[in-house]
Amino acid sequence: MAEKPSQARAYADAFKIKRKEKIFIELEPCSTFPEGAVITWAVGHLVELKEPKEYQKE
């Protein structure tokens, strides 16, 4: 999973692409992914840190 479409395309450039759709890129089987693979993306950050006040002191 990539953070944005351009990042997904950059990952896919290293492999042979089987199919390219609006929401994913499917890769051909290869030595890295013997059964092929699917790269998809979100728009924006996938995770974020908590606010400082949300952390508990130990």
mmCIF file as Biopython writes it, N, C-alpha, C and O atoms, coordinates in Angstrom:
data_model
#
loop_
_atom_site.group_PDB
_atom_site.id
_atom_site.type_symbol
_atom_site.label_atom_id
_atom_site.label_alt_id
_atom_site.label_comp_id
_atom_site.label_asym_id
_atom_site.label_entity_id
_atom_site.label_seq_id
_atom_site.pdbx_PDB_ins_code
_atom_site.Cartn_x
_atom_site.Cartn_y
_atom_site.Cartn_z
_atom_site.occupancy
_atom_site.B_iso_or_equiv
_atom_site.auth_seq_id
_atom_site.auth_asym_id
_atom_site.pdbx_PDB_model_num
ATOM 1   N N  . MET A ? 1  ? 0.850  -1.162  0.000   1.0 0.0 1  A 1 
ATOM 2   C CA . MET A ? 1  ? 0.000  0.000   0.000   1.0 0.0 1  A 1 
ATOM 3   C C  . MET A ? 1  ? 0.900  1.230   0.000   1.0 0.0 1  A 1 
ATOM 4   O O  . MET A ? 1  ? 1.842  1.327   0.787   1.0 0.0 1  A 1 
ATOM 5   N N  . ALA A ? 2  ? 0.603  2.140   -0.871  1.0 0.0 2  A 1 
ATOM 6   C CA . ALA A ? 2  ? 1.352  3.379   -0.975  1.0 0.0 2  A 1 
ATOM 7   C C  . ALA A ? 2  ? 0.529  4.539   -0.422  1.0 0.0 2  A 1 
ATOM 8   O O  . ALA A ? 2  ? -0.689 4.444   -0.274  1.0 0.0 2  A 1 
ATOM 9   N N  . GLU A ? 3  ? 1.221  5.635   -0.120  1.0 0.0 3  A 1 
ATOM 10  C CA . GLU A ? 3  ? 0.536  6.792   0.439   1.0 0.0 3  A 1 
ATOM 11  C C  . GLU A ? 3  ? -0.234 7.583   -0.611  1.0 0.0 3  A 1 
ATOM 12  O O  . GLU A ? 3  ? -1.242 8.217   -0.300  1.0 0.0 3  A 1 
ATOM 13  N N  . LYS A ? 4  ? 0.241  7.544   -1.860  1.0 0.0 4  A 1 
ATOM 14  C CA . LYS A ? 4  ? -0.415 8.311   -2.919  1.0 0.0 4  A 1 
ATOM 15  C C  . LYS A ? 4  ? -0.186 7.635   -4.266  1.0 0.0 4  A 1 
ATOM 16  O O  . LYS A ? 4  ? 0.725  6.817   -4.393  1.0 0.0 4  A 1 
ATOM 17  N N  . PRO A ? 5  ? -0.985 7.956   -5.264  1.0 0.0 5  A 1 
ATOM 18  C CA . PRO A ? 5  ? -0.878 7.297   -6.571  1.0 0.0 5  A 1 
ATOM 19  C C  . PRO A ? 5  ? 0.512  7.398   -7.211  1.0 0.0 5  A 1 
ATOM 20  O O  . PRO A ? 5  ? 0.985  6.427   -7.801  1.0 0.0 5  A 1 
ATOM 21  N N  . SER A ? 6  ? 1.161  8.541   -7.106  1.0 0.0 6  A 1 
ATOM 22  C CA . SER A ? 6  ? 2.485  8.681   -7.726  1.0 0.0 6  A 1 
ATOM 23  C C  . SER A ? 6  ? 3.508  7.756   -7.070  1.0 0.0 6  A 1 
ATOM 24  O O  . SER A ? 6  ? 4.403  7.248   -7.745  1.0 0.0 6  A 1 
ATOM 25  N N  . GLN A ? 7  ? 3.386  7.538   -5.783  1.0 0.0 7  A 1 
ATOM 26  C CA . GLN A ? 7  ? 4.274  6.623   -5.082  1.0 0.0 7  A 1 
ATOM 27  C C  . GLN A ? 7  ? 4.016  5.185   -5.547  1.0 0.0 7  A 1 
ATOM 28  O O  . GLN A ? 7  ? 4.958  4.415   -5.734  1.0 0.0 7  A 1 
ATOM 29  N N  . ALA A ? 8  ? 2.762  4.830   -5.729  1.0 0.0 8  A 1 
ATOM 30  C CA . ALA A ? 8  ? 2.414  3.495   -6.224  1.0 0.0 8  A 1 
ATOM 31  C C  . ALA A ? 8  ? 2.991  3.272   -7.619  1.0 0.0 8  A 1 
ATOM 32  O O  . ALA A ? 8  ? 3.524  2.202   -7.909  1.0 0.0 8  A 1 
ATOM 33  N N  . ARG A ? 9  ? 2.885  4.279   -8.481  1.0 0.0 9  A 1 
ATOM 34  C CA . ARG A ? 9  ? 3.456  4.157   -9.831  1.0 0.0 9  A 1 
ATOM 35  C C  . ARG A ? 9  ? 4.966  3.991   -9.769  1.0 0.0 9  A 1 
ATOM 36  O O  . ARG A ? 9  ? 5.537  3.221   -10.541 1.0 0.0 9  A 1 
ATOM 37  N N  . ALA A ? 10 ? 5.617  4.702   -8.861  1.0 0.0 10 A 1 
ATOM 38  C CA . ALA A ? 10 ? 7.068  4.573   -8.708  1.0 0.0 10 A 1 
ATOM 39  C C  . ALA A ? 10 ? 7.440  3.155   -8.275  1.0 0.0 10 A 1 
ATOM 40  O O  . ALA A ? 10 ? 8.415  2.596   -8.777  1.0 0.0 10 A 1 
ATOM 41  N N  . TYR A ? 11 ? 6.682  2.570   -7.355  1.0 0.0 11 A 1 
ATOM 42  C CA . TYR A ? 11 ? 6.930  1.183   -6.948  1.0 0.0 11 A 1 
ATOM 43  C C  . TYR A ? 11 ? 6.719  0.245   -8.132  1.0 0.0 11 A 1 
ATOM 44  O O  . TYR A ? 11 ? 7.535  -0.645  -8.375  1.0 0.0 11 A 1 
ATOM 45  N N  . ALA A ? 12 ? 5.645  0.439   -8.857  1.0 0.0 12 A 1 
ATOM 46  C CA . ALA A ? 12 ? 5.294  -0.455  -9.967  1.0 0.0 12 A 1 
ATOM 47  C C  . ALA A ? 12 ? 6.294  -0.371  -11.115 1.0 0.0 12 A 1 
ATOM 48  O O  . ALA A ? 12 ? 6.452  -1.336  -11.863 1.0 0.0 12 A 1 
ATOM 49  N N  . ASP A ? 13 ? 6.972  0.766   -11.265 1.0 0.0 13 A 1 
ATOM 50  C CA . ASP A ? 13 ? 7.951  0.921   -12.343 1.0 0.0 13 A 1 
ATOM 51  C C  . ASP A ? 13 ? 9.076  -0.106  -12.288 1.0 0.0 13 A 1 
ATOM 52  O O  . ASP A ? 13 ? 9.736  -0.354  -13.298 1.0 0.0 13 A 1 
ATOM 53  N N  . ALA A ? 14 ? 9.300  -0.697  -11.138 1.0 0.0 14 A 1 
ATOM 54  C CA . ALA A ? 14 ? 10.358 -1.694  -10.984 1.0 0.0 14 A 1 
ATOM 55  C C  . ALA A ? 14 ? 9.928  -3.087  -11.460 1.0 0.0 14 A 1 
ATOM 56  O O  . ALA A ? 14 ? 10.743 -4.008  -11.491 1.0 0.0 14 A 1 
ATOM 57  N N  . PHE A ? 15 ? 8.661  -3.242  -11.829 1.0 0.0 15 A 1 
ATOM 58  C CA . PHE A ? 15 ? 8.118  -4.546  -12.205 1.0 0.0 15 A 1 
ATOM 59  C C  . PHE A ? 15 ? 7.331  -4.449  -13.510 1.0 0.0 15 A 1 
ATOM 60  O O  . PHE A ? 15 ? 7.064  -3.356  -14.008 1.0 0.0 15 A 1 
ATOM 61  N N  . LYS A ? 16 ? 6.968  -5.599  -14.049 1.0 0.0 16 A 1 
ATOM 62  C CA . LYS A ? 16 ? 6.105  -5.632  -15.227 1.0 0.0 16 A 1 
ATOM 63  C C  . LYS A ? 16 ? 4.655  -5.500  -14.758 1.0 0.0 16 A 1 
ATOM 64  O O  . LYS A ? 16 ? 4.209  -6.225  -13.868 1.0 0.0 16 A 1 
ATOM 65  N N  . ILE A ? 17 ? 3.942  -4.581  -15.361 1.0 0.0 17 A 1 
ATOM 66  C CA . ILE A ? 17 ? 2.556  -4.316  -14.975 1.0 0.0 17 A 1 
ATOM 67  C C  . ILE A ? 17 ? 1.612  -5.169  -15.815 1.0 0.0 17 A 1 
ATOM 68  O O  . ILE A ? 17 ? 1.690  -5.183  -17.044 1.0 0.0 17 A 1 
ATOM 69  N N  . LYS A ? 18 ? 0.720  -5.880  -15.131 1.0 0.0 18 A 1 
ATOM 70  C CA . LYS A ? 18 ? -0.281 -6.706  -15.804 1.0 0.0 18 A 1 
ATOM 71  C C  . LYS A ? 18 ? -1.512 -5.874  -16.140 1.0 0.0 18 A 1 
ATOM 72  O O  . LYS A ? 18 ? -2.063 -5.980  -17.236 1.0 0.0 18 A 1 
ATOM 73  N N  . ARG A ? 19 ? -1.941 -5.044  -15.190 1.0 0.0 19 A 1 
ATOM 74  C CA . ARG A ? 19 ? -3.158 -4.246  -15.380 1.0 0.0 19 A 1 
ATOM 75  C C  . ARG A ? 19 ? -3.081 -3.003  -14.510 1.0 0.0 19 A 1 
ATOM 76  O O  . ARG A ? 19 ? -2.622 -3.059  -13.370 1.0 0.0 19 A 1 
ATOM 77  N N  . LYS A ? 20 ? -3.528 -1.894  -15.049 1.0 0.0 20 A 1 
ATOM 78  C CA . LYS A ? 20 ? -3.514 -0.626  -14.321 1.0 0.0 20 A 1 
ATOM 79  C C  . LYS A ? 20 ? -4.938 -0.075  -14.294 1.0 0.0 20 A 1 
ATOM 80  O O  . LYS A ? 20 ? -5.542 0.147   -15.344 1.0 0.0 20 A 1 
ATOM 81  N N  . GLU A ? 21 ? -5.463 0.142   -13.112 1.0 0.0 21 A 1 
ATOM 82  C CA . GLU A ? 21 ? -6.817 0.654   -12.941 1.0 0.0 21 A 1 
ATOM 83  C C  . GLU A ? 21 ? -6.779 1.954   -12.148 1.0 0.0 21 A 1 
ATOM 84  O O  . GLU A ? 21 ? -5.705 2.401   -11.744 1.0 0.0 21 A 1 
ATOM 85  N N  . LYS A ? 22 ? -7.926 2.559   -11.926 1.0 0.0 22 A 1 
ATOM 86  C CA . LYS A ? 22 ? -7.987 3.827   -11.186 1.0 0.0 22 A 1 
ATOM 87  C C  . LYS A ? 22 ? -7.572 3.682   -9.724  1.0 0.0 22 A 1 
ATOM 88  O O  . LYS A ? 22 ? -7.044 4.626   -9.135  1.0 0.0 22 A 1 
ATOM 89  N N  . ILE A ? 23 ? -7.806 2.507   -9.133  1.0 0.0 23 A 1 
ATOM 90  C CA . ILE A ? 23 ? -7.545 2.350   -7.700  1.0 0.0 23 A 1 
ATOM 91  C C  . ILE A ? 23 ? -6.478 1.315   -7.352  1.0 0.0 23 A 1 
ATOM 92  O O  . ILE A ? 23 ? -6.202 1.092   -6.173  1.0 0.0 23 A 1 
ATOM 93  N N  . PHE A ? 24 ? -5.879 0.683   -8.350  1.0 0.0 24 A 1 
ATOM 94  C CA . PHE A ? 24 ? -4.816 -0.273  -8.075  1.0 0.0 24 A 1 
ATOM 95  C C  . PHE A ? 24 ? -3.987 -0.544  -9.320  1.0 0.0 24 A 1 
ATOM 96  O O  . PHE A ? 24 ? -4.386 -0.227  -10.440 1.0 0.0 24 A 1 
ATOM 97  N N  . ILE A ? 25 ? -2.816 -1.140  -9.093  1.0 0.0 25 A 1 
ATOM 98  C CA . ILE A ? 25 ? -1.939 -1.603  -10.175 1.0 0.0 25 A 1 
ATOM 99  C C  . ILE A ? 25 ? -1.634 -3.066  -9.890  1.0 0.0 25 A 1 
ATOM 100 O O  . ILE A ? 25 ? -1.171 -3.409  -8.802  1.0 0.0 25 A 1 
ATOM 101 N N  . GLU A ? 26 ? -1.888 -3.910  -10.849 1.0 0.0 26 A 1 
ATOM 102 C CA . GLU A ? 26 ? -1.625 -5.343  -10.696 1.0 0.0 26 A 1 
ATOM 103 C C  . GLU A ? 26 ? -0.309 -5.676  -11.395 1.0 0.0 26 A 1 
ATOM 104 O O  . GLU A ? 26 ? -0.096 -5.299  -12.547 1.0 0.0 26 A 1 
ATOM 105 N N  . LEU A ? 27 ? 0.569  -6.385  -10.686 1.0 0.0 27 A 1 
ATOM 106 C CA . LEU A ? 27 ? 1.872  -6.751  -11.220 1.0 0.0 27 A 1 
ATOM 107 C C  . LEU A ? 27 ? 1.875  -8.172  -11.751 1.0 0.0 27 A 1 
ATOM 108 O O  . LEU A ? 27 ? 1.185  -9.045  -11.225 1.0 0.0 27 A 1 
ATOM 109 N N  . GLU A ? 28 ? 2.657  -8.395  -12.796 1.0 0.0 28 A 1 
ATOM 110 C CA . GLU A ? 28 ? 2.865  -9.750  -13.332 1.0 0.0 28 A 1 
ATOM 111 C C  . GLU A ? 28 ? 3.639  -10.579 -12.308 1.0 0.0 28 A 1 
ATOM 112 O O  . GLU A ? 28 ? 4.406  -10.018 -11.526 1.0 0.0 28 A 1 
ATOM 113 N N  . PRO A ? 29 ? 3.456  -11.892 -12.296 1.0 0.0 29 A 1 
ATOM 114 C CA . PRO A ? 29 ? 4.286  -12.741 -11.437 1.0 0.0 29 A 1 
ATOM 115 C C  . PRO A ? 29 ? 5.766  -12.568 -11.797 1.0 0.0 29 A 1 
ATOM 116 O O  . PRO A ? 29 ? 6.118  -12.393 -12.964 1.0 0.0 29 A 1 
ATOM 117 N N  . CYS A ? 30 ? 6.618  -12.621 -10.780 1.0 0.0 30 A 1 
ATOM 118 C CA . CYS A ? 30 ? 8.058  -12.484 -10.977 1.0 0.0 30 A 1 
ATOM 119 C C  . CYS A ? 30 ? 8.765  -13.176 -9.814  1.0 0.0 30 A 1 
ATOM 120 O O  . CYS A ? 30 ? 8.108  -13.779 -8.966  1.0 0.0 30 A 1 
ATOM 121 N N  . SER A ? 31 ? 10.078 -13.097 -9.765  1.0 0.0 31 A 1 
ATOM 122 C CA . SER A ? 31 ? 10.810 -13.773 -8.684  1.0 0.0 31 A 1 
ATOM 123 C C  . SER A ? 31 ? 10.504 -13.152 -7.316  1.0 0.0 31 A 1 
ATOM 124 O O  . SER A ? 31 ? 10.514 -13.858 -6.307  1.0 0.0 31 A 1 
ATOM 125 N N  . THR A ? 32 ? 10.237 -11.866 -7.268  1.0 0.0 32 A 1 
ATOM 126 C CA . THR A ? 32 ? 9.900  -11.211 -6.001  1.0 0.0 32 A 1 
ATOM 127 C C  . THR A ? 32 ? 8.479  -11.546 -5.560  1.0 0.0 32 A 1 
ATOM 128 O O  . THR A ? 32 ? 8.228  -11.781 -4.378  1.0 0.0 32 A 1 
ATOM 129 N N  . PHE A ? 33 ? 7.551  -11.566 -6.517  1.0 0.0 33 A 1 
ATOM 130 C CA . PHE A ? 33 ? 6.150  -11.868 -6.252  1.0 0.0 33 A 1 
ATOM 131 C C  . PHE A ? 33 ? 5.724  -13.012 -7.178  1.0 0.0 33 A 1 
ATOM 132 O O  . PHE A ? 33 ? 5.141  -12.759 -8.232  1.0 0.0 33 A 1 
ATOM 133 N N  . PRO A ? 34 ? 6.005  -14.263 -6.803  1.0 0.0 34 A 1 
ATOM 134 C CA . PRO A ? 34 ? 5.723  -15.400 -7.678  1.0 0.0 34 A 1 
ATOM 135 C C  . PRO A ? 34 ? 4.251  -15.524 -8.098  1.0 0.0 34 A 1 
ATOM 136 O O  . PRO A ? 34 ? 3.956  -16.086 -9.153  1.0 0.0 34 A 1 
ATOM 137 N N  . GLU A ? 35 ? 3.346  -15.013 -7.293  1.0 0.0 35 A 1 
ATOM 138 C CA . GLU A ? 35 ? 1.918  -15.077 -7.637  1.0 0.0 35 A 1 
ATOM 139 C C  . GLU A ? 35 ? 1.404  -13.724 -8.122  1.0 0.0 35 A 1 
ATOM 140 O O  . GLU A ? 35 ? 0.196  -13.523 -8.241  1.0 0.0 35 A 1 
ATOM 141 N N  . GLY A ? 36 ? 2.310  -12.809 -8.397  1.0 0.0 36 A 1 
ATOM 142 C CA . GLY A ? 36 ? 1.914  -11.462 -8.762  1.0 0.0 36 A 1 
ATOM 143 C C  . GLY A ? 36 ? 1.606  -10.668 -7.502  1.0 0.0 36 A 1 
ATOM 144 O O  . GLY A ? 36 ? 1.730  -11.188 -6.393  1.0 0.0 36 A 1 
ATOM 145 N N  . ALA A ? 37 ? 1.209  -9.424  -7.663  1.0 0.0 37 A 1 
ATOM 146 C CA . ALA A ? 37 ? 0.899  -8.578  -6.514  1.0 0.0 37 A 1 
ATOM 147 C C  . ALA A ? 37 ? -0.008 -7.442  -6.970  1.0 0.0 37 A 1 
ATOM 148 O O  . ALA A ? 37 ? -0.140 -7.160  -8.161  1.0 0.0 37 A 1 
ATOM 149 N N  . VAL A ? 38 ? -0.620 -6.808  -5.994  1.0 0.0 38 A 1 
ATOM 150 C CA . VAL A ? 38 ? -1.460 -5.644  -6.259  1.0 0.0 38 A 1 
ATOM 151 C C  . VAL A ? 38 ? -0.938 -4.498  -5.404  1.0 0.0 38 A 1 
ATOM 152 O O  . VAL A ? 38 ? -0.711 -4.654  -4.204  1.0 0.0 38 A 1 
ATOM 153 N N  . ILE A ? 39 ? -0.750 -3.348  -6.037  1.0 0.0 39 A 1 
ATOM 154 C CA . ILE A ? 39 ? -0.357 -2.140  -5.315  1.0 0.0 39 A 1 
ATOM 155 C C  . ILE A ? 39 ? -1.561 -1.210  -5.332  1.0 0.0 39 A 1 
ATOM 156 O O  . ILE A ? 39 ? -2.132 -0.938  -6.389  1.0 0.0 39 A 1 
ATOM 157 N N  . THR A ? 40 ? -1.940 -0.727  -4.166  1.0 0.0 40 A 1 
ATOM 158 C CA . THR A ? 40 ? -3.021 0.237   -4.066  1.0 0.0 40 A 1 
ATOM 159 C C  . THR A ? 40 ? -2.538 1.404   -3.229  1.0 0.0 40 A 1 
ATOM 160 O O  . THR A ? 40 ? -1.410 1.376   -2.736  1.0 0.0 40 A 1 
ATOM 161 N N  . TRP A ? 41 ? -3.352 2.422   -3.057  1.0 0.0 41 A 1 
ATOM 162 C CA . TRP A ? 41 ? -2.900 3.610   -2.354  1.0 0.0 41 A 1 
ATOM 163 C C  . TRP A ? 41 ? -4.045 4.280   -1.621  1.0 0.0 41 A 1 
ATOM 164 O O  . TRP A ? 41 ? -5.221 4.032   -1.885  1.0 0.0 41 A 1 
ATOM 165 N N  . ALA A ? 42 ? -3.663 5.123   -0.707  1.0 0.0 42 A 1 
ATOM 166 C CA . ALA A ? 42 ? -4.596 5.997   -0.008  1.0 0.0 42 A 1 
ATOM 167 C C  . ALA A ? 42 ? -4.317 7.408   -0.522  1.0 0.0 42 A 1 
ATOM 168 O O  . ALA A ? 42 ? -3.422 7.609   -1.344  1.0 0.0 42 A 1 
ATOM 169 N N  . VAL A ? 43 ? -5.058 8.347   -0.054  1.0 0.0 43 A 1 
ATOM 170 C CA . VAL A ? 43 ? -4.760 9.740   -0.362  1.0 0.0 43 A 1 
ATOM 171 C C  . VAL A ? 43 ? -4.566 10.421  0.984   1.0 0.0 43 A 1 
ATOM 172 O O  . VAL A ? 43 ? -5.530 10.668  1.709   1.0 0.0 43 A 1 
ATOM 173 N N  . GLY A ? 44 ? -3.334 10.719  1.309   1.0 0.0 44 A 1 
ATOM 174 C CA . GLY A ? 44 ? -3.014 11.304  2.608   1.0 0.0 44 A 1 
ATOM 175 C C  . GLY A ? 44 ? -2.260 10.311  3.458   1.0 0.0 44 A 1 
ATOM 176 O O  . GLY A ? 44 ? -1.953 9.203   3.019   1.0 0.0 44 A 1 
ATOM 177 N N  . HIS A ? 45 ? -1.970 10.710  4.655   1.0 0.0 45 A 1 
ATOM 178 C CA . HIS A ? 45 ? -1.181 9.872   5.557   1.0 0.0 45 A 1 
ATOM 179 C C  . HIS A ? 45 ? -1.996 8.674   6.036   1.0 0.0 45 A 1 
ATOM 180 O O  . HIS A ? 45 ? -3.195 8.778   6.294   1.0 0.0 45 A 1 
ATOM 181 N N  . LEU A ? 46 ? -1.319 7.544   6.146   1.0 0.0 46 A 1 
ATOM 182 C CA . LEU A ? 46 ? -1.988 6.324   6.588   1.0 0.0 46 A 1 
ATOM 183 C C  . LEU A ? 46 ? -2.055 6.239   8.109   1.0 0.0 46 A 1 
ATOM 184 O O  . LEU A ? 46 ? -2.983 5.651   8.664   1.0 0.0 46 A 1 
ATOM 185 N N  . VAL A ? 47 ? -1.078 6.822   8.774   1.0 0.0 47 A 1 
ATOM 186 C CA . VAL A ? 47 ? -1.045 6.830   10.238  1.0 0.0 47 A 1 
ATOM 187 C C  . VAL A ? 47 ? -0.588 8.207   10.702  1.0 0.0 47 A 1 
ATOM 188 O O  . VAL A ? 47 ? 0.003  8.968   9.936   1.0 0.0 47 A 1 
ATOM 189 N N  . GLU A ? 48 ? -0.862 8.511   11.938  1.0 0.0 48 A 1 
ATOM 190 C CA . GLU A ? 48 ? -0.371 9.755   12.516  1.0 0.0 48 A 1 
ATOM 191 C C  . GLU A ? 48 ? -0.124 9.536   13.997  1.0 0.0 48 A 1 
ATOM 192 O O  . GLU A ? 48 ? -0.676 8.620   14.606  1.0 0.0 48 A 1 
ATOM 193 N N  . LEU A ? 49 ? 0.714  10.390  14.568  1.0 0.0 49 A 1 
ATOM 194 C CA . LEU A ? 49 ? 1.019  10.301  15.990  1.0 0.0 49 A 1 
ATOM 195 C C  . LEU A ? 49 ? -0.129 10.872  16.810  1.0 0.0 49 A 1 
ATOM 196 O O  . LEU A ? 49 ? -0.898 11.711  16.341  1.0 0.0 49 A 1 
ATOM 197 N N  . LYS A ? 50 ? -0.224 10.394  18.046  1.0 0.0 50 A 1 
ATOM 198 C CA . LYS A ? 50 ? -1.203 10.954  18.970  1.0 0.0 50 A 1 
ATOM 199 C C  . LYS A ? 50 ? -0.760 12.353  19.376  1.0 0.0 50 A 1 
ATOM 200 O O  . LYS A ? 50 ? 0.407  12.717  19.227  1.0 0.0 50 A 1 
ATOM 201 N N  . GLU A ? 51 ? -1.695 13.118  19.885  1.0 0.0 51 A 1 
ATOM 202 C CA . GLU A ? 51 ? -1.361 14.413  20.469  1.0 0.0 51 A 1 
ATOM 203 C C  . GLU A ? 51 ? -0.554 14.151  21.741  1.0 0.0 51 A 1 
ATOM 204 O O  . GLU A ? 51 ? -0.815 13.159  22.422  1.0 0.0 51 A 1 
ATOM 205 N N  . PRO A ? 52 ? 0.408  14.994  22.085  1.0 0.0 52 A 1 
ATOM 206 C CA . PRO A ? 52 ? 1.233  14.770  23.285  1.0 0.0 52 A 1 
ATOM 207 C C  . PRO A ? 52 ? 0.417  14.501  24.549  1.0 0.0 52 A 1 
ATOM 208 O O  . PRO A ? 52 ? 0.810  13.672  25.369  1.0 0.0 52 A 1 
ATOM 209 N N  . LYS A ? 53 ? -0.712 15.190  24.717  1.0 0.0 53 A 1 
ATOM 210 C CA . LYS A ? 53 ? -1.524 15.012  25.934  1.0 0.0 53 A 1 
ATOM 211 C C  . LYS A ? 53 ? -2.189 13.634  26.005  1.0 0.0 53 A 1 
ATOM 212 O O  . LYS A ? 53 ? -2.675 13.243  27.066  1.0 0.0 53 A 1 
ATOM 213 N N  . GLU A ? 54 ? -2.217 12.893  24.889  1.0 0.0 54 A 1 
ATOM 214 C CA . GLU A ? 54 ? -2.857 11.576  24.865  1.0 0.0 54 A 1 
ATOM 215 C C  . GLU A ? 54 ? -1.937 10.451  25.364  1.0 0.0 54 A 1 
ATOM 216 O O  . GLU A ? 54 ? -2.402 9.345   25.639  1.0 0.0 54 A 1 
ATOM 217 N N  . TYR A ? 55 ? -0.632 10.736  25.481  1.0 0.0 55 A 1 
ATOM 218 C CA . TYR A ? 55 ? 0.298  9.736   25.965  1.0 0.0 55 A 1 
ATOM 219 C C  . TYR A ? 55 ? 0.254  9.683   27.489  1.0 0.0 55 A 1 
ATOM 220 O O  . TYR A ? 55 ? 0.135  10.710  28.157  1.0 0.0 55 A 1 
ATOM 221 N N  . GLN A ? 56 ? 0.353  8.458   28.029  1.0 0.0 56 A 1 
ATOM 222 C CA . GLN A ? 56 ? 0.333  8.293   29.491  1.0 0.0 56 A 1 
ATOM 223 C C  . GLN A ? 56 ? 1.760  8.236   30.021  1.0 0.0 56 A 1 
ATOM 224 O O  . GLN A ? 56 ? 2.629  7.611   29.414  1.0 0.0 56 A 1 
ATOM 225 N N  . LYS A ? 57 ? 1.995  8.883   31.142  1.0 0.0 57 A 1 
ATOM 226 C CA . LYS A ? 57 ? 3.295  8.795   31.797  1.0 0.0 57 A 1 
ATOM 227 C C  . LYS A ? 57 ? 3.374  7.462   32.528  1.0 0.0 57 A 1 
ATOM 228 O O  . LYS A ? 57 ? 2.386  6.983   33.085  1.0 0.0 57 A 1 
ATOM 229 N N  . GLU A ? 58 ? 4.559  6.875   32.518  1.0 0.0 58 A 1 
ATOM 230 C CA . GLU A ? 58 ? 4.740  5.602   33.226  1.0 0.0 58 A 1 
ATOM 231 C C  . GLU A ? 58 ? 5.661  5.775   34.383  1.0 0.0 58 A 1 
ATOM 232 O O  . GLU A ? 58 ? 5.937  4.814   35.102  1.0 0.0 58 A 1 
#
